[in-house]
């Protein structure tokens, strides 16, 4: 299968589903990672152009750990809104990847960029095969299956599916820790929230917690999109 994981920002897919992507890759599936924005407000000292370049390079390095291709749609961080062109860009992305399965944000999340990304993916899924909607990448005859990964800290999110990532937790950790600029950004701006620890510590705690829930060492939780043309009578998560 072709797997596309799209988050709003560099570091989103690694922290939320990096272990699952590593398992997909180990099983021989083709994996793509993508971000809607380029993270260009993610520094207290660098220019928007400088930090965008750094954050995209960190995302590419993270993807390289599992042999994935990284794609950035280059929208401005925290100023991402839905319009016709955004829909077309998302359709083109999905068609380019020929995605069978898409992993993305939960429709209910703390960050507006996350929620817009999730909404557009859900909205355009049924448009992928339609030839009259023209993009650079050609349509293909499939409506992708969508799995929502959980928000940061998992608040209000009850998984219906779990993926055991115990055997790839070190890969997930390595992918996450490529995002050094995001660790610094969180420390600079959200000291009260993360304290003296880097914010990625919470990612590992969350994976351990989901593992406890399903009886393994580490896990990632998901909810499948329960909509027409997205439901299949088989498991697609690894």
Coordinates of C-alpha atoms in Angstrom, one line a residue:
X1 CA 0.0 0.0 0.0
X2 CA 0.9 3.7 -0.3
X3 CA 0.7 5.5 3.0
X4 CA 0.4 9.3 3.4
X5 CA 0.8 10.9 6.8
X6 CA -0.1 14.6 6.7
X7 CA 0.2 17.0 9.6
X8 CA -0.2 20.7 9.8
X9 CA 3.4 21.4 11.0
X10 CA 6.9 19.8 10.8
X11 CA 7.1 17.3 13.8
X12 CA 3.3 16.6 13.9
X13 CA 3.4 13.2 12.1
X14 CA 6.5 12.0 13.9
X15 CA 5.2 12.7 17.3
X16 CA 1.7 11.4 16.6
X17 CA 2.2 8.4 14.3
X18 CA 6.0 8.0 13.8
X19 CA 6.0 4.5 15.2
X20 CA 3.1 3.4 13.0
X21 CA 4.9 4.8 9.9
X22 CA 8.0 3.0 10.9
X23 CA 6.0 -0.3 11.0
X24 CA 4.4 0.4 7.7
X25 CA 7.9 1.0 6.2
X26 CA 9.3 -2.2 7.8
X27 CA 6.5 -4.2 6.2
X28 CA 7.4 -2.9 2.7
X29 CA 4.8 -0.3 2.2
X30 CA 5.6 3.0 0.5
X31 CA 5.4 5.9 3.0
X32 CA 5.1 9.6 2.4
X33 CA 5.1 12.3 5.1
X34 CA 3.7 15.8 4.4
X35 CA 3.0 19.1 6.2
X36 CA 0.5 21.8 5.2
X37 CA 2.7 24.5 6.7
X38 CA 6.4 25.1 6.8
X39 CA 6.7 26.0 10.4
X40 CA 7.9 29.6 9.6
X41 CA 7.0 31.1 13.0
X42 CA 8.9 28.5 14.9
X43 CA 11.8 30.5 16.2
X44 CA 12.2 33.4 18.6
X45 CA 15.4 34.6 16.9
X46 CA 15.5 33.5 13.3
X47 CA 13.7 35.1 10.3
X48 CA 10.6 33.3 9.0
X49 CA 12.5 32.3 5.9
X50 CA 15.4 30.9 7.9
X51 CA 13.3 28.8 10.3
X52 CA 11.1 27.5 7.5
X53 CA 14.2 26.2 5.8
X54 CA 15.5 24.6 9.0
X55 CA 12.2 23.0 9.9
X56 CA 11.6 21.5 6.5
X57 CA 15.1 20.0 6.5
X58 CA 14.4 18.5 10.0
X59 CA 11.3 16.9 8.6
X60 CA 13.2 15.5 5.6
X61 CA 15.8 14.0 8.0
X62 CA 13.0 12.5 10.1
X63 CA 11.4 10.9 7.1
X64 CA 14.8 9.5 6.0
X65 CA 14.9 7.3 9.1
X66 CA 12.2 5.2 7.5
X67 CA 13.0 5.8 3.8
X68 CA 9.9 8.1 3.4
X69 CA 9.5 11.0 1.0
X70 CA 8.7 14.3 2.7
X71 CA 6.5 16.9 1.0
X72 CA 5.7 20.4 2.2
X73 CA 2.8 22.4 0.9
X74 CA 4.5 25.6 2.2
X75 CA 1.6 27.4 3.8
X76 CA 2.3 29.9 6.6
X77 CA 2.4 28.5 10.1
X78 CA -0.7 29.3 12.1
X79 CA -2.3 31.2 9.2
X80 CA -3.6 28.3 7.2
X81 CA -7.1 28.6 5.9
X82 CA -9.3 26.5 3.6
X83 CA -10.0 27.9 0.1
X84 CA -10.3 26.4 -3.4
X85 CA -6.6 26.4 -4.0
X86 CA -5.9 24.6 -0.7
X87 CA -8.4 21.9 -1.7
X88 CA -6.7 21.5 -5.1
X89 CA -3.2 21.4 -3.5
X90 CA -4.4 18.6 -1.1
X91 CA -6.0 16.7 -3.9
X92 CA -2.8 17.0 -5.9
X93 CA -0.8 15.7 -3.0
X94 CA -3.0 12.7 -2.4
X95 CA -3.0 11.9 -6.1
X96 CA 0.8 12.2 -6.3
X97 CA 1.2 9.8 -3.5
X98 CA -1.6 7.5 -4.8
X99 CA -2.5 7.1 -1.2
X100 CA -4.4 4.0 -0.1
X101 CA -4.4 5.1 3.6
X102 CA -4.1 8.6 5.0
X103 CA -3.1 9.3 8.6
X104 CA -4.0 12.8 9.8
X105 CA -5.1 15.0 12.7
X106 CA -8.3 14.4 14.7
X107 CA -11.1 16.7 13.6
X108 CA -11.1 18.0 17.2
X109 CA -7.7 19.3 18.2
X110 CA -6.3 22.2 20.1
X111 CA -4.7 23.9 17.1
X112 CA -6.6 25.5 14.2
X113 CA -4.0 24.4 11.6
X114 CA -4.5 20.8 12.8
X115 CA -8.3 21.0 12.5
X116 CA -8.2 22.7 9.0
X117 CA -5.7 20.0 7.8
X118 CA -8.0 17.2 9.1
X119 CA -11.1 18.8 7.6
X120 CA -9.6 19.3 4.1
X121 CA -8.4 15.7 4.0
X122 CA -11.8 14.4 4.9
X123 CA -13.5 16.7 2.5
X124 CA -11.4 15.9 -0.6
X125 CA -11.1 12.2 -0.1
X126 CA -14.1 11.5 -2.3
X127 CA -12.8 13.9 -5.0
X128 CA -9.6 12.0 -5.7
X129 CA -11.0 9.9 -8.6
X130 CA -13.0 12.7 -10.3
X131 CA -11.3 13.6 -13.6
X132 CA -13.0 16.9 -14.0
X133 CA -11.2 18.2 -10.9
X134 CA -7.9 18.8 -12.6
X135 CA -4.5 18.8 -10.8
X136 CA -1.0 18.2 -12.0
X137 CA -1.1 14.7 -10.6
X138 CA -3.6 12.4 -12.3
X139 CA -6.7 11.0 -10.6
X140 CA -6.7 7.3 -9.6
X141 CA -9.6 5.0 -9.0
X142 CA -9.6 4.9 -5.2
X143 CA -11.1 6.8 -2.2
X144 CA -8.4 6.7 0.5
X145 CA -9.1 5.2 3.9
X146 CA -8.5 7.8 6.7
X147 CA -7.2 7.2 10.2
X148 CA -7.1 10.0 12.7
X149 CA -4.2 10.1 15.1
X150 CA -4.6 11.6 18.5
X151 CA -4.0 15.2 19.6
X152 CA -1.1 16.3 21.7
X153 CA -1.6 14.9 25.3
X154 CA -4.6 12.8 24.0
X155 CA -7.2 15.0 25.7
X156 CA -10.7 14.0 24.8
X157 CA -9.5 11.3 22.4
X158 CA -10.6 7.7 22.9
X159 CA -8.8 5.4 20.4
X160 CA -10.7 2.7 18.6
X161 CA -7.6 1.2 17.1
X162 CA -4.1 0.6 18.5
X163 CA -0.8 -0.1 16.9
X164 CA 1.9 -1.8 18.9
X165 CA 5.1 0.2 18.3
X166 CA 7.2 -1.4 21.0
X167 CA 9.7 -2.8 18.4
X168 CA 10.1 0.6 16.7
X169 CA 10.0 3.0 19.7
X170 CA 13.7 3.9 19.2
X171 CA 13.0 4.8 15.5
X172 CA 10.0 7.0 16.6
X173 CA 12.2 8.6 19.2
X174 CA 15.0 9.3 16.6
X175 CA 12.5 10.7 14.2
X176 CA 11.0 13.0 16.8
X177 CA 14.4 14.3 18.0
X178 CA 15.4 15.5 14.5
X179 CA 13.0 18.4 15.3
X180 CA 15.5 20.3 17.5
X181 CA 14.2 23.7 16.5
X182 CA 10.7 22.7 17.7
X183 CA 12.1 21.6 21.0
X184 CA 13.8 25.0 21.4
X185 CA 10.6 26.8 20.3
X186 CA 8.5 25.1 22.8
X187 CA 11.0 25.8 25.6
X188 CA 11.2 29.4 24.6
X189 CA 7.4 30.0 24.4
X190 CA 5.7 27.4 26.5
X191 CA 7.9 27.1 29.6
X192 CA 4.9 26.9 31.9
X193 CA 3.5 24.0 29.9
X194 CA 6.7 21.9 29.4
X195 CA 8.7 22.9 32.4
X196 CA 12.4 22.1 32.4
X197 CA 11.8 19.0 30.2
X198 CA 11.6 19.1 26.4
X199 CA 8.1 18.7 25.1
X200 CA 8.9 15.4 23.3
X201 CA 9.1 13.7 26.7
X202 CA 5.3 13.8 26.7
X203 CA 5.2 12.0 23.4
X204 CA 7.0 9.1 24.9
X205 CA 4.8 9.1 28.0
X206 CA 1.7 9.1 25.8
X207 CA 3.0 6.1 23.8
X208 CA 3.6 4.3 27.0
X209 CA 0.1 5.1 28.3
X210 CA -1.5 3.8 25.1
X211 CA 0.7 0.7 25.4
X212 CA -0.6 0.1 29.0
X213 CA -4.2 0.4 27.7
X214 CA -3.8 -2.3 25.1
X215 CA -1.3 -4.6 26.9
X216 CA 2.0 -3.8 25.2
X217 CA 5.0 -1.7 26.0
X218 CA 4.3 1.2 23.6
X219 CA 1.5 2.0 21.3
X220 CA -0.2 4.7 19.2
X221 CA -3.9 5.2 19.2
X222 CA -6.2 6.0 16.2
X223 CA -9.8 6.5 15.3
X224 CA -10.9 5.5 11.8
X225 CA -13.0 7.9 9.7
X226 CA -16.5 6.4 10.0
X227 CA -17.9 7.9 6.8
X228 CA -19.3 6.5 3.5
X229 CA -16.7 5.1 1.1
X230 CA -14.0 5.2 3.8
X231 CA -15.0 2.1 5.8
X232 CA -13.6 -1.3 4.8
X233 CA -14.1 -4.8 6.4
X234 CA -10.4 -5.3 7.2
X235 CA -7.7 -3.7 9.3
X236 CA -5.4 -1.4 7.4
X237 CA -3.2 -0.3 10.3
X238 CA 0.0 -2.3 10.8

